[in-house]
Short mmCIF file of C-alpha atoms in Angstrom, two decimals:
data_model
loop_
_atom_site.label_atom_id
_atom_site.label_comp_id
_atom_site.label_asym_id
_atom_site.label_seq_id
_atom_site.Cartn_x
_atom_site.Cartn_y
_atom_site.Cartn_z
CA MET A 19 15.86 -7.20 36.14
CA GLN A 20 19.35 -8.75 34.79
CA ALA A 21 19.11 -10.49 31.08
CA ASP A 22 21.21 -11.18 28.41
CA VAL A 23 18.74 -9.71 25.80
CA ILE A 24 16.43 -7.16 26.14
CA VAL A 25 13.84 -7.00 23.26
CA CYS A 26 11.62 -3.28 23.10
CA GLY A 27 8.90 -3.70 21.62
CA GLY A 28 6.20 -7.35 20.80
CA GLY A 29 5.85 -6.86 16.49
CA PRO A 30 6.98 -8.55 13.97
CA ALA A 31 10.56 -7.31 14.64
CA GLY A 32 10.39 -7.89 18.46
CA ILE A 33 9.26 -11.33 18.13
CA SER A 34 11.86 -12.75 15.85
CA ALA A 35 14.35 -10.98 17.36
CA ALA A 36 13.43 -12.32 20.63
CA LEU A 37 12.74 -15.67 19.58
CA ALA A 38 16.54 -15.66 17.49
CA ALA A 39 18.23 -14.51 20.56
CA ALA A 40 16.10 -17.24 23.21
CA ALA A 41 17.30 -20.18 20.61
CA SER A 42 20.39 -19.06 20.25
CA GLY A 43 21.14 -19.58 24.06
CA ALA A 44 20.74 -15.93 25.94
CA LYS A 45 18.66 -15.22 28.68
CA THR A 46 15.75 -12.92 27.11
CA VAL A 47 13.58 -10.62 28.15
CA LEU A 48 10.58 -9.36 25.67
CA LEU A 49 9.16 -5.73 26.42
CA GLU A 50 5.34 -4.58 25.10
CA ALA A 51 3.73 -1.87 25.25
CA VAL A 52 -0.02 -3.20 24.65
CA GLY A 53 -2.15 -6.42 25.77
CA CYS A 54 -0.71 -8.79 23.37
CA LEU A 55 2.25 -9.97 21.28
CA GLY A 56 2.30 -9.08 17.21
CA GLY A 57 1.93 -5.63 16.93
CA VAL A 58 0.32 -4.73 13.77
CA TRP A 59 0.06 -8.17 13.05
CA THR A 60 -2.32 -8.87 15.59
CA ALA A 61 -3.77 -5.49 17.54
CA GLY A 62 -3.39 -4.09 14.54
CA LEU A 63 -5.30 -6.83 13.06
CA LEU A 64 -3.18 -6.35 9.47
CA GLY A 65 -4.17 -9.91 8.30
CA TYR A 66 -1.57 -11.06 6.05
CA ILE A 67 2.60 -10.46 6.12
CA LEU A 68 3.55 -9.00 2.54
CA ASP A 69 7.10 -10.63 1.00
CA PRO A 70 7.88 -13.52 3.38
CA LYS A 71 11.26 -14.93 2.95
CA PRO A 72 11.07 -19.35 2.80
CA GLU A 73 14.15 -19.73 4.28
CA SER A 74 13.57 -17.74 7.73
CA ALA A 75 13.40 -20.23 10.61
CA VAL A 76 9.99 -17.75 12.16
CA THR A 77 8.85 -17.42 8.94
CA GLN A 78 8.39 -21.17 9.04
CA LEU A 79 7.72 -21.49 12.32
CA LEU A 80 4.28 -19.36 11.83
CA VAL A 81 3.44 -21.00 8.68
CA SER A 82 3.45 -24.64 10.22
CA GLU A 83 1.76 -23.57 13.26
CA LEU A 84 -0.80 -21.28 11.31
CA GLU A 85 -1.47 -24.08 8.94
CA ARG A 86 -1.91 -26.26 12.64
CA VAL A 87 -4.26 -24.88 13.84
CA GLY A 88 -6.30 -23.63 10.74
CA GLY A 89 -4.86 -19.85 11.03
CA GLU A 90 -3.48 -20.25 7.76
CA LYS A 91 -4.61 -19.24 3.80
CA ARG A 92 -1.78 -18.73 1.27
CA TRP A 93 -2.55 -16.26 -1.23
CA GLY A 94 0.40 -16.81 -3.42
CA GLU A 95 1.79 -13.84 -5.83
CA PHE A 96 1.24 -9.97 -4.69
CA ASN A 97 1.60 -8.09 -7.88
CA ARG A 98 -0.63 -5.46 -7.53
CA PHE A 99 2.35 -2.45 -8.14
CA GLY A 100 3.58 -4.03 -10.81
CA ASN A 101 6.91 -4.25 -10.63
CA TRP A 102 7.57 -8.02 -9.73
CA ALA A 103 5.23 -10.18 -7.82
CA THR A 104 6.47 -10.80 -4.26
CA ASN A 105 4.79 -13.74 -2.07
CA SER A 106 2.55 -13.13 0.80
CA PHE A 107 -0.29 -14.92 2.67
CA VAL A 108 -2.91 -14.21 4.77
CA TYR A 109 -4.03 -14.85 8.36
CA ASP A 110 -6.10 -15.12 10.96
CA PRO A 111 -4.91 -12.44 13.38
CA GLU A 112 -6.29 -14.37 16.93
CA ALA A 113 -5.11 -17.45 16.23
CA LEU A 114 -1.76 -15.75 15.72
CA LYS A 115 -2.36 -14.02 19.15
CA TRP A 116 -2.13 -17.63 20.73
CA ILE A 117 0.78 -18.77 18.43
CA LEU A 118 3.47 -16.17 19.44
CA GLU A 119 2.48 -16.38 22.93
CA GLN A 120 3.14 -20.10 22.89
CA GLU A 121 6.29 -19.75 21.19
CA CYS A 122 7.46 -17.43 23.54
CA LEU A 123 6.80 -19.83 26.49
CA LYS A 124 8.11 -22.49 24.91
CA GLN A 125 11.38 -20.66 24.30
CA GLY A 126 11.67 -19.09 27.72
CA ILE A 127 11.46 -15.71 27.01
CA THR A 128 10.28 -13.66 30.00
CA VAL A 129 7.11 -12.03 28.77
CA GLN A 130 5.63 -8.41 30.05
CA LEU A 131 2.75 -6.89 28.42
CA TYR A 132 1.02 -3.39 29.15
CA THR A 133 4.72 -1.90 29.61
CA ARG A 134 6.20 1.01 28.01
CA VAL A 135 9.58 2.01 28.02
CA CYS A 136 10.04 5.38 29.25
CA SER A 137 13.79 5.88 29.74
CA VAL A 138 17.24 4.33 29.56
CA VAL A 139 20.59 4.70 31.81
CA LYS A 140 23.76 5.01 30.48
CA ASP A 141 27.04 4.62 31.95
CA SER A 142 29.41 6.98 28.87
CA ALA A 143 27.34 8.69 25.57
CA ARG A 144 28.20 5.30 23.98
CA HIS A 145 26.86 2.50 26.30
CA ILE A 146 23.47 1.82 27.87
CA THR A 147 22.85 -0.17 31.11
CA SER A 148 19.55 -0.14 31.58
CA VAL A 149 15.73 0.71 30.06
CA ILE A 150 13.66 1.99 31.96
CA THR A 151 9.92 1.12 32.02
CA GLU A 152 6.26 2.73 33.49
CA SER A 153 3.47 -0.03 34.03
CA LYS A 154 0.91 -1.02 36.40
CA SER A 155 4.01 -2.40 38.75
CA GLY A 156 5.54 1.15 38.41
CA ARG A 157 8.64 1.71 37.38
CA GLN A 158 11.03 -0.98 36.67
CA ALA A 159 15.03 -1.22 35.29
CA TRP A 160 15.66 -3.39 33.13
CA SER A 161 19.49 -4.37 33.32
CA ALA A 162 21.25 -6.17 29.97
CA PRO A 163 24.84 -5.87 27.74
CA VAL A 164 23.02 -6.10 24.36
CA PHE A 165 19.27 -4.18 23.87
CA ILE A 166 17.27 -4.14 20.46
CA ASP A 167 15.15 -1.44 19.26
CA ALA A 168 11.81 -3.11 17.79
CA THR A 169 9.13 -0.75 18.97
CA GLY A 170 8.38 0.41 15.02
CA ASP A 171 9.05 4.33 16.08
CA GLY A 172 12.56 3.80 17.43
CA ASP A 173 11.41 4.78 20.30
CA LEU A 174 14.89 3.16 22.70
CA GLY A 175 16.93 4.62 19.74
CA ALA A 176 15.86 7.83 20.53
CA LEU A 177 15.29 7.94 24.32
CA ALA A 178 19.21 6.84 24.23
CA GLY A 179 20.48 9.91 21.77
CA CYS A 180 20.09 8.15 18.64
CA SER A 181 20.63 10.19 15.07
CA PHE A 182 17.38 9.27 13.67
CA HIS A 183 14.99 10.87 10.33
CA VAL A 184 11.66 10.98 10.16
CA GLY A 185 9.54 11.23 6.88
CA ARG A 186 10.91 13.60 3.63
CA PRO A 187 13.80 14.97 4.04
CA GLU A 188 12.05 17.92 2.06
CA SER A 189 9.26 18.12 4.20
CA GLY A 190 9.04 15.85 7.18
CA GLU A 191 5.93 14.59 5.78
CA VAL A 192 5.21 11.46 6.73
CA GLN A 193 3.07 8.09 5.53
CA PRO A 194 -0.91 8.00 6.49
CA VAL A 195 -2.10 5.64 9.41
CA THR A 196 -4.37 3.16 8.97
CA LEU A 197 -6.81 1.61 10.67
CA MET A 198 -8.22 -2.40 9.89
CA CYS A 199 -10.96 -3.74 10.76
CA LEU A 200 -12.72 -7.62 10.41
CA ILE A 201 -16.35 -8.08 8.21
CA THR A 202 -18.60 -10.27 8.03
CA SER A 203 -21.25 -11.17 5.65
CA PRO A 204 -23.94 -14.10 5.29
CA TYR A 205 -23.33 -13.74 1.75
CA PRO A 206 -19.56 -14.13 1.70
CA ASP A 207 -19.50 -15.24 -2.12
CA ARG A 208 -20.69 -11.73 -3.23
CA LEU A 209 -17.45 -10.39 -1.50
CA LEU A 210 -15.33 -12.43 -2.26
CA THR A 211 -15.81 -10.86 -5.65
CA HIS A 212 -13.55 -7.83 -4.25
CA SER A 213 -11.22 -9.78 -2.66
CA HIS A 214 -7.55 -8.93 -3.91
CA GLY A 215 -6.52 -12.30 -5.88
CA SER A 216 -10.53 -13.39 -6.98
CA GLY A 217 -10.23 -10.97 -10.46
CA GLY A 218 -12.54 -9.42 -9.71
CA PRO A 219 -13.98 -6.05 -9.65
CA ARG A 220 -11.93 -3.82 -7.04
CA PRO A 221 -14.10 -3.09 -4.34
CA LEU A 222 -13.76 0.75 -4.88
CA VAL A 223 -16.18 0.53 -7.41
CA SER A 224 -18.77 -1.30 -5.58
CA MET A 225 -17.77 1.33 -2.69
CA GLN A 226 -18.30 4.77 -4.85
CA ALA A 227 -21.91 3.14 -6.33
CA ALA A 228 -23.00 3.49 -3.33
CA GLY A 229 -21.99 6.93 -2.27
CA ILE A 230 -18.57 6.40 -0.45
CA ASN A 231 -15.53 7.64 -1.03
CA PRO A 232 -13.46 5.73 1.18
CA SER A 233 -10.06 8.55 2.74
CA TYR A 234 -7.98 5.11 0.81
CA GLY A 235 -8.04 5.39 -2.40
CA SER A 236 -7.33 1.80 -3.32
CA PRO A 237 -9.57 -0.45 -0.92
CA LEU A 238 -9.29 -4.01 -0.37
CA VAL A 239 -10.41 -6.73 0.71
CA LEU A 240 -8.88 -10.39 2.23
CA ARG A 241 -10.47 -13.06 2.75
CA ILE A 242 -9.55 -14.59 6.15
CA ARG A 243 -11.54 -17.84 6.33
CA ASN A 244 -14.56 -18.65 5.92
CA ASP A 245 -16.94 -15.32 5.97
CA LEU A 246 -14.31 -13.05 8.11
CA PHE A 247 -12.76 -10.81 5.61
CA ALA A 248 -10.31 -8.04 6.69
CA PHE A 249 -10.91 -4.49 5.17
CA MET A 250 -8.38 -2.24 4.47
CA MET A 251 -10.10 1.39 4.18
CA ASN A 252 -8.40 4.29 5.56
CA HIS A 253 -5.82 6.75 5.40
CA HIS A 254 -5.26 9.59 7.86
CA TYR A 255 -2.78 11.75 8.99
CA ALA A 256 -0.75 11.70 12.21
CA SER A 257 3.08 11.50 13.80
CA ALA A 258 3.87 8.01 15.03
CA MET A 259 5.15 10.01 17.77
CA ASN A 260 2.38 12.47 19.32
CA ALA A 261 0.09 10.23 21.16
CA GLY A 262 -2.59 13.36 20.46
CA GLU A 263 -2.77 13.12 17.00
CA LEU A 264 -2.72 9.38 16.31
CA SER A 265 -5.97 9.40 19.36
CA VAL A 266 -7.87 11.76 17.15
CA ALA A 267 -6.56 9.45 13.84
CA THR A 268 -7.90 7.24 15.34
CA PHE A 269 -11.43 8.75 16.50
CA ARG A 270 -11.77 8.80 12.88
CA ALA A 271 -10.29 6.16 11.34
CA ARG A 272 -13.04 4.15 13.60
CA ASN A 273 -15.73 6.79 12.29
CA GLU A 274 -15.34 6.47 8.86
CA VAL A 275 -15.32 2.12 9.06
CA HIS A 276 -18.83 2.08 11.64
CA GLU A 277 -20.10 4.94 9.13
CA THR A 278 -18.87 3.11 5.45
CA ILE A 279 -20.06 -0.13 6.94
CA ARG A 280 -23.43 1.46 7.99
CA THR A 281 -23.74 2.93 4.56
CA LEU A 282 -22.63 -0.29 2.02
CA ARG A 283 -24.88 -2.77 4.24
CA ALA A 284 -27.94 -0.21 3.45
CA ALA A 285 -27.00 -0.17 -0.09
CA GLY A 286 -27.37 -4.46 -0.46
CA GLY A 287 -26.45 -5.98 -2.94
CA THR A 288 -22.49 -7.03 -2.52
CA TRP A 289 -22.77 -5.90 0.77
CA GLU A 290 -25.99 -6.66 1.79
CA GLY A 291 -26.19 -7.62 6.02
CA VAL A 292 -22.20 -7.14 6.16
CA GLN A 293 -21.35 -6.37 9.30
CA VAL A 294 -17.99 -5.07 11.17
CA VAL A 295 -16.55 -7.52 12.97
CA ALA A 296 -13.94 -5.71 15.40
CA THR A 297 -11.79 -2.64 14.76
CA ALA A 298 -8.20 -2.48 15.18
CA SER A 299 -7.03 -1.64 19.07
CA GLN A 300 -3.87 0.01 17.38
CA ILE A 301 -3.96 1.77 14.26
CA GLY A 302 -1.16 0.95 11.60
CA VAL A 303 1.48 3.31 11.38
CA ARG A 304 3.46 3.29 8.55
CA GLU A 305 6.58 4.91 9.32
CA GLY A 306 8.31 6.72 12.15
CA ARG A 307 12.50 7.26 12.93
CA ARG A 308 14.50 6.19 11.00
CA LEU A 309 17.30 5.30 13.55
CA LYS A 310 21.17 6.60 12.10
CA GLY A 311 23.01 2.40 11.60
CA LEU A 312 26.65 1.79 10.33
CA THR A 313 25.11 2.35 6.70
CA GLU A 314 22.09 3.52 5.11
CA VAL A 315 19.21 0.86 2.61
CA GLN A 316 18.70 3.78 -0.34
CA VAL A 317 16.62 3.99 -2.79
CA GLN A 318 19.88 3.45 -5.41
CA ASP A 319 20.48 0.38 -3.64
CA LEU A 320 16.86 -0.92 -4.40
CA ILE A 321 17.24 0.76 -8.60
CA ASP A 322 20.85 -1.67 -8.59
CA GLY A 323 19.34 -4.16 -6.90
CA ARG A 324 22.20 -3.88 -4.41
CA ILE A 325 23.86 -7.27 -3.40
CA HIS A 326 25.78 -7.21 -0.18
CA ASP A 327 28.12 -9.74 1.91
CA ASP A 328 26.71 -9.06 5.19
CA ALA A 329 23.09 -9.52 3.88
CA VAL A 330 20.22 -10.74 5.91
CA CYS A 331 17.78 -10.76 4.14
CA LYS A 332 16.47 -10.09 -0.06
CA ALA A 333 13.97 -7.69 0.02
CA THR A 334 11.66 -8.47 -2.75
CA PHE A 335 8.80 -5.64 -2.00
CA PRO A 336 8.43 -2.58 -4.51
CA ILE A 337 9.27 1.13 -3.67
CA ASP A 338 5.39 1.33 -1.37
CA VAL A 339 4.44 5.25 -0.88
CA HIS A 340 0.83 5.92 0.57
CA SER A 341 0.16 9.16 -0.27
CA THR A 342 1.66 11.84 2.14
CA ARG A 343 -1.02 14.56 1.33
CA LYS A 344 -3.78 14.13 2.93
CA ASP A 345 -5.68 16.42 -0.33
CA SER A 346 -4.26 13.65 -2.71
CA HIS A 347 -5.08 9.40 -3.51
CA VAL A 348 -2.37 9.75 -5.89
CA PRO A 349 0.73 7.43 -5.25
CA PHE A 350 4.15 8.67 -4.85
CA ASP A 351 5.14 7.20 -8.47
CA PRO A 352 1.92 6.54 -10.38
CA ASP A 353 3.67 5.99 -13.58
CA ASN A 354 5.99 3.42 -12.17
CA LYS A 355 8.96 5.15 -13.26
CA ILE A 356 11.04 4.29 -10.28
CA ARG A 357 11.76 0.55 -11.63
CA SER A 358 13.01 -1.32 -8.19
CA LYS A 359 14.89 -4.84 -8.18
CA PRO A 360 15.36 -7.51 -5.34
CA TYR A 361 18.06 -6.13 -3.29
CA ASP A 362 19.67 -7.21 0.27
CA ILE A 363 19.44 -5.70 3.47
CA PRO A 364 22.75 -5.47 5.53
CA LEU A 365 23.65 -6.36 8.62
CA ARG A 366 25.42 -3.05 9.23
CA ALA A 367 21.95 -1.50 8.59
CA LEU A 368 20.81 -3.14 11.80
CA ILE A 369 23.68 -1.86 13.87
CA ALA A 370 23.43 2.19 15.71
CA ALA A 371 25.55 4.15 14.72
CA ASP A 372 25.60 5.65 17.93
CA VAL A 373 25.43 3.56 20.71
CA ASP A 374 27.51 0.74 20.61
CA ASN A 375 25.14 -2.06 22.23
CA LEU A 376 22.22 -1.68 20.20
CA LEU A 377 20.37 -3.30 17.88
CA MET A 378 17.35 -2.46 15.69
CA ALA A 379 15.12 -3.98 13.39
CA GLY A 380 11.42 -3.69 11.90
CA ARG A 381 10.65 -0.62 9.70
CA CYS A 382 13.24 2.08 12.58
CA ILE A 383 16.81 0.33 11.19
CA SER A 384 18.48 2.28 8.74
CA GLY A 385 17.37 3.79 5.21
CA ASP A 386 16.11 6.24 3.07
CA PHE A 387 11.96 7.72 3.24
CA LEU A 388 12.13 5.69 -0.67
CA ALA A 389 14.13 2.41 0.82
CA HIS A 390 11.77 2.55 3.98
CA SER A 391 8.69 2.29 1.05
CA SER A 392 9.80 -1.66 0.62
CA TYR A 393 11.66 -2.86 4.10
CA ARG A 394 9.13 -1.99 5.82
CA VAL A 395 6.31 -4.45 5.77
CA THR A 396 6.60 -7.13 7.80
CA GLY A 397 7.67 -9.88 5.99
CA ASN A 398 11.21 -7.73 6.12
CA SER A 399 10.91 -7.36 9.60
CA ILE A 400 10.75 -11.33 10.26
CA PRO A 401 15.06 -12.28 9.42
CA THR A 402 15.88 -8.47 10.55
CA GLY A 403 14.66 -9.66 14.07
CA GLU A 404 16.45 -13.36 13.70
CA ALA A 405 19.46 -11.46 12.33
CA VAL A 406 19.72 -8.68 15.31
CA GLY A 407 18.48 -12.01 17.80
CA CYS A 408 21.47 -14.30 17.02
CA LEU A 409 23.86 -11.21 16.81
CA ALA A 410 22.93 -9.89 20.74
CA ALA A 411 23.26 -13.43 21.36
CA LEU A 412 27.13 -13.68 20.60
CA ALA A 413 27.88 -10.00 21.70
CA SER A 414 26.44 -10.99 25.14
CA ARG A 415 27.48 -14.15 25.07
CA ARG A 416 31.11 -12.73 24.32
CA GLY A 417 31.07 -9.34 26.32
CA GLU A 418 32.07 -8.25 22.88
CA ASN A 419 30.38 -4.98 20.29
CA ALA A 420 28.00 -5.79 18.41
CA SER A 421 29.91 -4.21 15.44
CA VAL A 422 32.86 -6.77 16.18
CA ILE A 423 31.13 -10.01 15.72
CA PRO A 424 32.06 -11.22 12.47
CA PHE A 425 29.29 -11.88 10.04
CA GLU A 426 29.59 -15.80 8.97
CA ASP A 427 29.57 -16.08 12.77
CA VAL A 428 26.28 -14.46 12.35
CA SER A 429 25.41 -16.48 9.59
CA ALA A 430 25.45 -19.60 11.17
CA SER A 431 23.79 -18.77 14.02
CA MET A 432 20.69 -17.71 11.84
CA ARG A 433 21.31 -20.57 9.93
CA ALA A 434 20.91 -23.06 13.53
CA LEU A 435 17.43 -21.17 14.16
CA ASN A 436 16.10 -23.82 11.82
CA ASP A 437 16.62 -26.50 13.89
CA SER A 438 15.81 -25.29 17.05
CA LEU A 439 12.77 -23.04 15.70
CA VAL A 440 11.42 -25.83 13.26
CA PRO A 441 11.62 -29.34 13.88
CA GLN A 442 9.48 -30.31 10.50
CA LEU A 443 9.92 -27.40 7.88
CA ALA A 444 6.85 -25.84 6.08
CA LEU A 445 8.34 -23.20 3.34
CA VAL A 446 5.76 -20.90 2.20
#
């Protein structure tokens, strides 16, 4: 199939890129490996969006639609890490699945689920002509002048021969994966005392009182609506690029979820009658490949609060490295000695250095290990997706490499998304 822009990966970054490209007039294809759009938001049951951008058209669109269908609950500030307060909000994952599908249909995006990118075709070392996918439909080729890697793990970039980094520079160790779950209780007000933002005791205290020491040392309970809660309780270790390791980690994490809830339910009190509603069908991966871009977001940028002329957004989430060691719950910077500030993510970090017609969005953009631990949250994935979606549409229409498109044109295209995507603004 021929398109103007092909987006690989239908998670937060890919959805945003596809909506932006289509709204900018590009014939857009969105390819996703699982059976729903939204990635960690939906298949991963994350339940909350950290660091959303009020000026982002896609963020405004999602908040507006979630409010319309009753699937959003505002949080306000998330200040768990001590550096600064960052905005966030909780949402209903099932409602968001439906919204994302409907918005893609409205924009005329060709979406194919159950489809994984497995190879690329290039006519030179620096130019992709097609991506090759495998699915129930067999092997298919998808051609376009511009491609966007929103796979999270940099799968497309790696297949195309891009340079990349993984994990800590000295060891390659990566942050753990987490399997989220949804739980319910006949006594939601009891569970609400442990919910984030309630001011009550952290869930770890009552979990340990019941004899449970979760693999994640800072478990989190989030009220989605009424008696429905999202629960983050586990840390397991696997390479995002190894299906065998991810399978083992998923089994272990799902077992931990069910055994933990069974034990807590038996303990009664706060946890009396608690039940598992669902475990995520996709384990949550914090880091995979970081593809090499025209520039790199570095930890010193966070410390300095660096400003760029080609900023696509200002990230306000602090450094957040979940322990990379199985035998330790201690975070990277327990004494909060690295004081970071809000900083810009530049468009150049979203443009592949090694392939001329490849752009990146989400957590696979160009950055170092510590900076990645901040910009990886999904509120930042949205504007990076919007930026490359607009840039891809411009590059495709003009027949030019993305690197030569003036940033002023990209910025103007991003501002125009407010008119094409959000008729009535609903600021976060």
